[in-house]
Amino acid sequence: MHEFINLKGRICIRRYPKETTYEDIRDGRRIGEVIEERDNLIVTAGKQHLLDTMISTTTDNFDYVGVGSGTTAAAVGQTNLVYPMLRNQCSDRWRSNITDYFSAFFSSSQANGPWEEAGLFRDASGGVMFSRSLFASSWTKTSNDVAVCEWSISF
């Protein structure tokens, strides 16, 4: 019997007014404007890292979301964003059934400029990129905004 495991990544970027805190968002006191919501590509390095955790050659996990301004299409061989701006550590990570969730908060002073791409990473710099998304349209984050990148990986 052959069984195929399909990994699926999805990202949602939400924008909030600058005075919004992560606690406001987490506790449901603020509802953000969806800027981008789409499936993303799980890259080869991310799949290899997942396999490495299964045979205990690594115990490192994915804990950072990066944003950038690159416009190159996502490809399985990519190992970083094309034009990275900033990686932030996840504010929350959790699992429900067969889906892992990652949430990263970007304050009003962080990563201001055009957002075209995002990635899920193991480390604050360098390291392994698990997945990458190229946005359907550019969004320019300003100091009047805070943003949350919500990532999900499921089977």
CSV table of N, CA and C in Angstrom, one decimal:
chain,number,residue,atom,x,y,z
A,1,MET,N,0.8,-1.2,0.0
A,1,MET,CA,0.0,0.0,0.0
A,1,MET,C,0.9,1.2,0.0
A,2,HIS,N,0.6,2.2,-0.8
A,2,HIS,CA,1.3,3.4,-0.9
A,2,HIS,C,0.4,4.6,-0.4
A,3,GLU,N,1.0,5.3,0.5
A,3,GLU,CA,0.3,6.5,1.0
A,3,GLU,C,1.1,7.7,0.8
A,4,PHE,N,0.5,8.7,0.3
A,4,PHE,CA,1.2,10.0,0.0
A,4,PHE,C,0.9,11.0,1.1
A,5,ILE,N,1.9,11.7,1.5
A,5,ILE,CA,1.7,12.8,2.5
A,5,ILE,C,1.8,14.1,1.7
A,6,ASN,N,0.8,14.9,1.7
A,6,ASN,CA,0.9,16.2,1.1
A,6,ASN,C,1.0,17.3,2.1
A,7,LEU,N,2.0,18.0,2.1
A,7,LEU,CA,2.2,19.1,3.0
A,7,LEU,C,1.6,20.4,2.4
A,8,LYS,N,0.9,21.1,3.1
A,8,LYS,CA,0.3,22.4,2.6
A,8,LYS,C,0.6,23.5,3.5
A,9,GLY,N,1.1,24.6,2.9
A,9,GLY,CA,1.4,25.8,3.7
A,9,GLY,C,0.4,26.9,3.3
A,10,ARG,N,0.1,27.7,4.2
A,10,ARG,CA,-0.8,28.8,3.9
A,10,ARG,C,-0.4,30.0,4.8
A,11,ILE,N,-0.5,31.2,4.2
A,11,ILE,CA,-0.1,32.4,5.0
A,11,ILE,C,-1.3,33.4,4.9
A,12,CYS,N,-1.4,34.2,6.0
A,12,CYS,CA,-2.4,35.3,6.1
A,12,CYS,C,-1.7,36.4,6.7
A,13,ILE,N,-1.7,37.6,6.0
A,13,ILE,CA,-1.1,38.8,6.6
A,13,ILE,C,-2.3,39.7,7.0
A,14,ARG,N,-2.3,40.2,8.2
A,14,ARG,CA,-3.3,41.1,8.7
A,14,ARG,C,-2.7,42.4,9.1
A,15,ARG,N,-3.3,43.5,8.8
A,15,ARG,CA,-2.9,44.8,9.2
A,15,ARG,C,-3.8,45.4,10.3
A,16,TYR,N,-3.2,46.1,11.2
A,16,TYR,CA,-4.0,46.7,12.4
A,16,TYR,C,-3.5,48.1,12.6
A,17,PRO,N,-4.3,49.0,13.2
A,17,PRO,CA,-3.8,50.3,13.6
A,17,PRO,C,-2.5,50.2,14.5
A,18,LYS,N,-1.7,51.2,14.5
A,18,LYS,CA,-0.4,51.2,15.1
A,18,LYS,C,-0.4,51.0,16.6
A,19,GLU,N,-1.5,51.4,17.3
A,19,GLU,CA,-1.6,51.3,18.7
A,19,GLU,C,-2.0,49.9,19.2
A,20,THR,N,-2.3,49.0,18.3
A,20,THR,CA,-2.7,47.6,18.6
A,20,THR,C,-1.5,46.8,19.1
A,21,THR,N,-1.8,46.1,20.2
A,21,THR,CA,-0.7,45.2,20.8
A,21,THR,C,-1.0,43.8,20.3
A,22,TYR,N,0.0,42.9,20.5
A,22,TYR,CA,-0.2,41.5,20.1
A,22,TYR,C,-1.2,40.9,21.1
A,23,GLU,N,-1.3,41.3,22.3
A,23,GLU,CA,-2.2,40.8,23.2
A,23,GLU,C,-3.7,41.1,22.8
A,24,ASP,N,-3.9,42.4,22.2
A,24,ASP,CA,-5.2,42.7,21.7
A,24,ASP,C,-5.6,41.8,20.6
A,25,ILE,N,-4.7,41.4,19.8
A,25,ILE,CA,-5.0,40.5,18.6
A,25,ILE,C,-5.2,39.1,19.2
A,26,ARG,N,-4.3,38.6,20.0
A,26,ARG,CA,-4.4,37.2,20.5
A,26,ARG,C,-5.7,37.0,21.3
A,27,ASP,N,-6.1,38.0,22.0
A,27,ASP,CA,-7.3,37.9,22.9
A,27,ASP,C,-8.6,38.3,22.2
A,28,GLY,N,-8.5,38.6,20.9
A,28,GLY,CA,-9.7,38.9,20.1
A,28,GLY,C,-10.3,40.3,20.2
A,29,ARG,N,-9.5,41.2,20.8
A,29,ARG,CA,-10.1,42.6,21.0
A,29,ARG,C,-9.9,43.4,19.7
A,30,ARG,N,-9.2,42.9,18.8
A,30,ARG,CA,-9.0,43.6,17.5
A,30,ARG,C,-9.1,42.7,16.3
A,31,ILE,N,-9.8,43.1,15.3
A,31,ILE,CA,-9.9,42.3,14.1
A,31,ILE,C,-9.2,43.0,13.0
A,32,GLY,N,-8.2,42.4,12.4
A,32,GLY,CA,-7.4,43.1,11.4
A,32,GLY,C,-7.9,43.0,10.0
A,33,GLU,N,-7.4,43.8,9.1
A,33,GLU,CA,-7.8,43.8,7.7
A,33,GLU,C,-6.8,42.8,7.0
A,34,VAL,N,-7.4,41.9,6.3
A,34,VAL,CA,-6.6,40.9,5.6
A,34,VAL,C,-6.0,41.5,4.4
A,35,ILE,N,-4.6,41.5,4.4
A,35,ILE,CA,-3.9,42.1,3.3
A,35,ILE,C,-3.6,41.0,2.2
A,36,GLU,N,-3.3,39.8,2.7
A,36,GLU,CA,-2.9,38.7,1.8
A,36,GLU,C,-3.2,37.4,2.4
A,37,GLU,N,-3.8,36.5,1.7
A,37,GLU,CA,-4.1,35.2,2.2
A,37,GLU,C,-4.0,34.2,1.0
A,38,ARG,N,-3.0,33.3,1.1
A,38,ARG,CA,-2.8,32.4,0.0
A,38,ARG,C,-2.0,31.2,0.4
A,39,ASP,N,-2.0,30.2,-0.4
A,39,ASP,CA,-1.1,29.0,-0.2
A,39,ASP,C,0.3,29.4,-0.5
A,40,ASN,N,1.3,28.7,0.0
A,40,ASN,CA,2.7,29.0,-0.2
A,40,ASN,C,3.4,27.7,-0.6
A,41,LEU,N,4.7,27.9,-1.0
A,41,LEU,CA,5.5,26.7,-1.4
A,41,LEU,C,6.4,26.2,-0.3
A,42,ILE,N,6.3,25.0,0.0
A,42,ILE,CA,7.2,24.4,0.9
A,42,ILE,C,8.5,23.9,0.1
A,43,VAL,N,9.6,24.5,0.5
A,43,VAL,CA,10.8,24.3,-0.3
A,43,VAL,C,11.5,23.0,0.1
A,44,THR,N,12.4,22.6,-0.8
A,44,THR,CA,13.2,21.4,-0.6
A,44,THR,C,13.9,21.3,0.8
A,45,ALA,N,14.6,22.4,1.1
A,45,ALA,CA,15.3,22.5,2.4
A,45,ALA,C,14.4,22.3,3.6
A,46,GLY,N,13.2,22.8,3.5
A,46,GLY,CA,12.2,22.6,4.6
A,46,GLY,C,11.8,21.2,4.7
A,47,LYS,N,11.5,20.5,3.5
A,47,LYS,CA,11.1,19.1,3.6
A,47,LYS,C,12.3,18.2,4.1
A,48,GLN,N,13.5,18.6,3.7
A,48,GLN,CA,14.7,17.8,4.2
A,48,GLN,C,14.8,18.0,5.7
A,49,HIS,N,14.6,19.2,6.2
A,49,HIS,CA,14.7,19.4,7.7
A,49,HIS,C,13.6,18.6,8.4
A,50,LEU,N,12.4,18.6,7.9
A,50,LEU,CA,11.3,17.8,8.5
A,50,LEU,C,11.7,16.4,8.6
A,51,LEU,N,12.3,15.8,7.5
A,51,LEU,CA,12.8,14.4,7.6
A,51,LEU,C,13.9,14.2,8.6
A,52,ASP,N,14.8,15.2,8.7
A,52,ASP,CA,15.9,15.1,9.7
A,52,ASP,C,15.3,15.1,11.1
A,53,THR,N,14.2,15.8,11.4
A,53,THR,CA,13.7,15.7,12.7
A,53,THR,C,13.1,14.3,13.0
A,54,MET,N,12.6,13.6,12.0
A,54,MET,CA,12.0,12.3,12.2
A,54,MET,C,13.1,11.3,12.5
A,55,ILE,N,14.3,11.5,12.1
A,55,ILE,CA,15.4,10.5,12.4
A,55,ILE,C,16.4,11.1,13.5
A,56,SER,N,15.9,12.2,14.1
A,56,SER,CA,16.7,12.8,15.2
A,56,SER,C,18.0,13.3,14.9
A,57,THR,N,18.3,13.7,13.6
A,57,THR,CA,19.6,14.3,13.3
A,57,THR,C,19.5,15.8,13.7
A,58,THR,N,18.3,16.3,14.0
A,58,THR,CA,18.2,17.7,14.5
A,58,THR,C,17.0,17.8,15.4
A,59,THR,N,17.0,18.7,16.3
A,59,THR,CA,15.8,19.0,17.1
A,59,THR,C,15.4,20.5,17.0
A,60,ASP,N,16.1,21.2,16.0
A,60,ASP,CA,15.8,22.6,15.8
A,60,ASP,C,14.4,22.7,15.2
A,61,ASN,N,13.7,23.7,15.6
A,61,ASN,CA,12.3,23.9,15.1
A,61,ASN,C,12.2,25.3,14.3
A,62,PHE,N,11.1,25.5,13.7
A,62,PHE,CA,10.9,26.8,13.0
A,62,PHE,C,10.2,27.8,13.9
A,63,ASP,N,10.8,28.9,14.0
A,63,ASP,CA,10.4,29.9,15.0
A,63,ASP,C,10.5,31.3,14.5
A,64,TYR,N,10.7,31.6,13.2
A,64,TYR,CA,10.8,32.9,12.7
A,64,TYR,C,10.1,33.1,11.4
A,65,VAL,N,9.5,34.3,11.3
A,65,VAL,CA,8.8,34.6,10.0
A,65,VAL,C,9.6,35.9,9.5
A,66,GLY,N,9.9,35.8,8.2
A,66,GLY,CA,10.6,36.9,7.6
A,66,GLY,C,9.8,37.5,6.5
A,67,VAL,N,9.9,38.8,6.3
A,67,VAL,CA,9.2,39.4,5.2
A,67,VAL,C,10.3,40.1,4.3
A,68,GLY,N,9.9,40.3,3.0
A,68,GLY,CA,10.9,41.0,2.1
A,68,GLY,C,10.2,41.6,1.0
A,69,SER,N,11.0,42.2,0.1
A,69,SER,CA,10.5,42.9,-1.1
A,69,SER,C,10.8,42.3,-2.4
A,70,GLY,N,11.2,41.1,-2.4
A,70,GLY,CA,11.6,40.4,-3.7
A,70,GLY,C,10.3,40.0,-4.4
A,71,THR,N,10.4,40.0,-5.8
A,71,THR,CA,9.3,39.7,-6.6
A,71,THR,C,9.5,38.5,-7.5
A,72,THR,N,10.6,37.8,-7.2
A,72,THR,CA,10.9,36.5,-8.0
A,72,THR,C,9.9,35.4,-7.5
A,73,ALA,N,9.4,34.7,-8.5
A,73,ALA,CA,8.5,33.6,-8.2
A,73,ALA,C,9.1,32.6,-7.2
A,74,ALA,N,8.3,32.0,-6.3
A,74,ALA,CA,8.7,31.0,-5.4
A,74,ALA,C,9.2,29.8,-6.1
A,75,ALA,N,10.3,29.2,-5.7
A,75,ALA,CA,10.8,27.9,-6.3
A,75,ALA,C,11.3,27.0,-5.3
A,76,VAL,N,11.2,25.7,-5.5
A,76,VAL,CA,11.6,24.7,-4.5
A,76,VAL,C,13.0,24.8,-4.0
A,77,GLY,N,13.9,25.3,-4.9
A,77,GLY,CA,15.3,25.3,-4.5
A,77,GLY,C,15.8,26.5,-3.7
A,78,GLN,N,14.8,27.5,-3.5
A,78,GLN,CA,15.2,28.7,-2.7
A,78,GLN,C,15.5,28.4,-1.3
A,79,THR,N,16.5,29.1,-0.7
A,79,THR,CA,16.8,28.9,0.7
A,79,THR,C,16.7,30.2,1.5
A,80,ASN,N,16.3,31.3,0.9
A,80,ASN,CA,16.1,32.5,1.6
A,80,ASN,C,15.1,33.4,0.8
A,81,LEU,N,14.7,34.5,1.4
A,81,LEU,CA,13.9,35.4,0.6
A,81,LEU,C,14.8,36.1,-0.4
A,82,VAL,N,14.2,36.6,-1.4
A,82,VAL,CA,15.1,37.3,-2.5
A,82,VAL,C,15.6,38.6,-2.0
A,83,TYR,N,14.8,39.4,-1.4
A,83,TYR,CA,15.2,40.7,-0.8
A,83,TYR,C,14.7,40.8,0.6
A,84,PRO,N,15.3,40.1,1.6
A,84,PRO,CA,14.8,40.1,3.0
A,84,PRO,C,14.9,41.5,3.6
A,85,MET,N,13.8,41.8,4.4
A,85,MET,CA,13.8,43.0,5.2
A,85,MET,C,14.0,42.7,6.7
A,86,LEU,N,13.3,41.8,7.2
A,86,LEU,CA,13.3,41.5,8.7
A,86,LEU,C,12.8,40.1,9.0
A,87,ARG,N,13.4,39.4,9.9
A,87,ARG,CA,12.8,38.2,10.5
A,87,ARG,C,12.4,38.5,12.0
A,88,ASN,N,11.2,38.1,12.3
A,88,ASN,CA,10.8,38.2,13.7
A,88,ASN,C,10.5,36.9,14.3
A,89,GLN,N,10.8,36.7,15.5
A,89,GLN,CA,10.5,35.5,16.2
A,89,GLN,C,9.0,35.3,16.4
A,90,CYS,N,8.5,34.1,16.3
A,90,CYS,CA,7.1,33.9,16.4
A,90,CYS,C,6.6,34.3,17.8
A,91,SER,N,5.5,35.0,17.9
A,91,SER,CA,4.9,35.3,19.1
A,91,SER,C,4.1,34.1,19.7
A,92,ASP,N,3.6,33.3,18.9
A,92,ASP,CA,2.9,32.1,19.3
A,92,ASP,C,3.2,31.0,18.2
A,93,ARG,N,3.2,29.7,18.7
A,93,ARG,CA,3.2,28.5,17.9
A,93,ARG,C,2.4,27.5,18.6
A,94,TRP,N,1.6,26.7,17.8
A,94,TRP,CA,0.8,25.7,18.4
A,94,TRP,C,0.4,24.7,17.3
A,95,ARG,N,-0.1,23.5,17.8
A,95,ARG,CA,-0.6,22.5,16.9
A,95,ARG,C,-2.0,22.2,17.2
A,96,SER,N,-2.8,22.0,16.2
A,96,SER,CA,-4.2,21.5,16.4
A,96,SER,C,-4.4,20.4,15.3
A,97,ASN,N,-4.8,19.2,15.8
A,97,ASN,CA,-4.9,18.1,14.9
A,97,ASN,C,-3.6,17.9,14.1
A,98,ILE,N,-3.7,18.0,12.7
A,98,ILE,CA,-2.6,17.8,11.9
A,98,ILE,C,-2.1,19.1,11.2
A,99,THR,N,-2.3,20.2,12.0
A,99,THR,CA,-1.9,21.5,11.5
A,99,THR,C,-1.0,22.2,12.5
A,100,ASP,N,0.1,22.7,12.1
A,100,ASP,CA,0.9,23.6,13.0
A,100,ASP,C,0.7,25.1,12.6
A,101,TYR,N,0.6,25.9,13.6
A,101,TYR,CA,0.4,27.3,13.4
A,101,TYR,C,1.5,28.2,13.9
A,102,PHE,N,1.8,29.2,13.2
A,102,PHE,CA,2.9,30.2,13.6
A,102,PHE,C,2.4,31.6,13.5
A,103,SER,N,2.6,32.4,14.4
A,103,SER,CA,2.1,33.8,14.4
A,103,SER,C,3.2,34.7,14.8
A,104,ALA,N,3.5,35.7,13.9
A,104,ALA,CA,4.6,36.7,14.2
A,104,ALA,C,4.1,38.1,14.1
A,105,PHE,N,4.4,38.9,15.1
A,105,PHE,CA,3.9,40.3,15.2
A,105,PHE,C,5.0,41.2,14.7
A,106,PHE,N,4.7,42.2,13.9
A,106,PHE,CA,5.6,43.2,13.4
A,106,PHE,C,5.0,44.6,13.9
A,107,SER,N,5.8,45.3,14.8
A,107,SER,CA,5.4,46.5,15.4
A,107,SER,C,5.4,47.6,14.3
A,108,SER,N,4.9,48.8,14.7
A,108,SER,CA,4.8,50.0,13.8
A,108,SER,C,6.2,50.4,13.4
A,109,SER,N,7.3,50.1,14.1
A,109,SER,CA,8.6,50.5,13.7
A,109,SER,C,9.4,49.4,12.9
A,110,GLN,N,8.8,48.3,12.7
A,110,GLN,CA,9.5,47.2,12.1
A,110,GLN,C,9.1,46.9,10.7
A,111,ALA,N,10.0,46.7,9.8
A,111,ALA,CA,9.8,46.2,8.4
A,111,ALA,C,8.9,47.1,7.6
A,112,ASN,N,9.1,48.4,7.8
A,112,ASN,CA,8.3,49.4,7.0
A,112,ASN,C,8.8,49.4,5.6
A,113,GLY,N,7.9,49.4,4.6
A,113,GLY,CA,8.3,49.4,3.2
A,113,GLY,C,7.4,48.4,2.5
A,114,PRO,N,7.7,48.1,1.2
A,114,PRO,CA,6.9,47.2,0.5
A,114,PRO,C,7.1,45.7,0.9
A,115,TRP,N,6.0,45.1,1.1
A,115,TRP,CA,6.0,43.6,1.4
A,115,TRP,C,5.6,42.9,0.2
A,116,GLU,N,6.4,42.0,-0.4
A,116,GLU,CA,6.1,41.3,-1.6
A,116,GLU,C,6.3,39.8,-1.3
A,117,GLU,N,7.0,39.4,-0.3
A,117,GLU,CA,7.3,38.0,0.0
A,117,GLU,C,7.4,37.7,1.5
A,118,ALA,N,7.3,36.5,1.8
A,118,ALA,CA,7.4,36.1,3.2
A,118,ALA,C,7.9,34.6,3.3
A,119,GLY,N,8.6,34.3,4.4
A,119,GLY,CA,9.1,32.9,4.6
A,119,GLY,C,9.1,32.5,6.0
A,120,LEU,N,9.0,31.2,6.2
A,120,LEU,CA,9.0,30.6,7.6
A,120,LEU,C,10.4,30.0,7.8
A,121,PHE,N,11.1,30.4,8.9
A,121,PHE,CA,12.5,30.1,9.0
A,121,PHE,C,12.8,29.4,10.4
A,122,ARG,N,13.9,28.7,10.5
A,122,ARG,CA,14.4,28.1,11.7
A,122,ARG,C,15.1,29.1,12.6
A,123,ASP,N,15.9,30.0,12.0
A,123,ASP,CA,16.8,30.9,12.7
A,123,ASP,C,16.5,32.4,12.4
A,124,ALA,N,17.0,33.2,13.3
A,124,ALA,CA,16.9,34.7,13.2
A,124,ALA,C,17.6,35.2,11.9
A,125,SER,N,18.7,34.5,11.5
A,125,SER,CA,19.4,34.8,10.3
A,125,SER,C,20.0,33.5,9.8
A,126,GLY,N,20.2,33.4,8.5
A,126,GLY,CA,20.7,32.2,7.9
A,126,GLY,C,19.8,31.0,8.2
A,127,GLY,N,20.3,29.8,8.4
A,127,GLY,CA,19.5,28.7,8.8
A,127,GLY,C,18.6,28.2,7.6
A,128,VAL,N,17.6,27.4,8.0
A,128,VAL,CA,16.7,26.8,7.0
A,128,VAL,C,15.4,27.5,6.8
A,129,MET,N,15.1,27.7,5.6
A,129,MET,CA,13.7,28.3,5.2
A,129,MET,C,12.8,27.1,5.0
A,130,PHE,N,11.7,27.0,5.6
A,130,PHE,CA,10.7,25.9,5.4
A,130,PHE,C,9.8,26.2,4.2
A,131,SER,N,9.3,27.4,4.1
A,131,SER,CA,8.4,27.7,3.0
A,131,SER,C,8.5,29.2,2.7
A,132,ARG,N,8.0,29.5,1.4
A,132,ARG,CA,8.1,30.9,0.9
A,132,ARG,C,6.8,31.2,0.2
A,133,SER,N,6.4,32.4,0.3
A,133,SER,CA,5.2,32.9,-0.4
A,133,SER,C,5.5,34.2,-1.1
A,134,LEU,N,5.1,34.3,-2.3
A,134,LEU,CA,5.2,35.5,-3.1
A,134,LEU,C,3.7,36.1,-3.1
A,135,PHE,N,3.6,37.3,-2.7
A,135,PHE,CA,2.2,37.9,-2.6
A,135,PHE,C,1.7,38.2,-4.0
A,136,ALA,N,0.3,38.2,-4.0
A,136,ALA,CA,-0.4,38.5,-5.3
A,136,ALA,C,-0.2,39.9,-5.6
A,137,SER,N,-0.2,40.8,-4.6
A,137,SER,CA,0.0,42.2,-4.9
A,137,SER,C,0.8,42.8,-3.7
A,138,SER,N,1.6,43.8,-4.0
A,138,SER,CA,2.4,44.5,-3.0
A,138,SER,C,1.6,45.2,-2.0
A,139,TRP,N,2.1,45.2,-0.7
A,139,TRP,CA,1.5,46.0,0.3
A,139,TRP,C,2.6,46.8,1.0
A,140,THR,N,2.4,48.1,1.2
A,140,THR,CA,3.5,48.9,1.8
A,140,THR,C,3.1,49.1,3.2
A,141,LYS,N,3.8,48.5,4.1
A,141,LYS,CA,3.6,48.7,5.6
A,141,LYS,C,4.3,50.0,6.0
A,142,THR,N,3.5,50.8,6.8
A,142,THR,CA,4.0,52.1,7.3
A,142,THR,C,4.1,52.1,8.8
A,143,SER,N,4.6,53.2,9.3
A,143,SER,CA,4.6,53.4,10.8
A,143,SER,C,3.2,53.5,11.4
A,144,ASN,N,2.2,53.7,10.6
A,144,ASN,CA,0.8,53.7,11.1
A,144,ASN,C,0.2,52.3,11.2
A,145,ASP,N,1.0,51.3,10.9
A,145,ASP,CA,0.5,49.9,10.9
A,145,ASP,C,1.3,49.0,11.8
A,146,VAL,N,0.6,48.0,12.4
A,146,VAL,CA,1.3,46.8,12.9
A,146,VAL,C,0.7,45.7,12.0
A,147,ALA,N,1.5,44.6,12.0
A,147,ALA,CA,1.0,43.5,11.1
A,147,ALA,C,1.3,42.2,11.8
A,148,VAL,N,0.5,41.2,11.5
A,148,VAL,CA,0.7,39.8,12.0
A,148,VAL,C,0.7,38.9,10.8
A,149,CYS,N,1.8,38.1,10.7
A,149,CYS,CA,1.9,37.0,9.7
A,149,CYS,C,1.4,35.8,10.4
A,150,GLU,N,0.4,35.2,9.9
A,150,GLU,CA,-0.2,33.9,10.5
A,150,GLU,C,0.1,32.8,9.4
A,151,TRP,N,0.9,31.8,9.8
A,151,TRP,CA,1.3,30.7,8.9
A,151,TRP,C,0.7,29.4,9.4
A,152,SER,N,0.3,28.6,8.5
A,152,SER,CA,-0.2,27.3,8.9
A,152,SER,C,0.5,26.2,8.0
A,153,ILE,N,0.9,25.1,8.5
A,153,ILE,CA,1.4,24.0,7.8
A,153,ILE,C,0.6,22.8,8.2
A,154,SER,N,0.0,22.1,7.2
A,154,SER,CA,-0.8,21.0,7.5
A,154,SER,C,-0.6,19.8,6.5
A,155,PHE,N,-1.0,18.6,7.0
A,155,PHE,CA,-1.0,17.4,6.1
A,155,PHE,C,-2.3,17.2,5.5
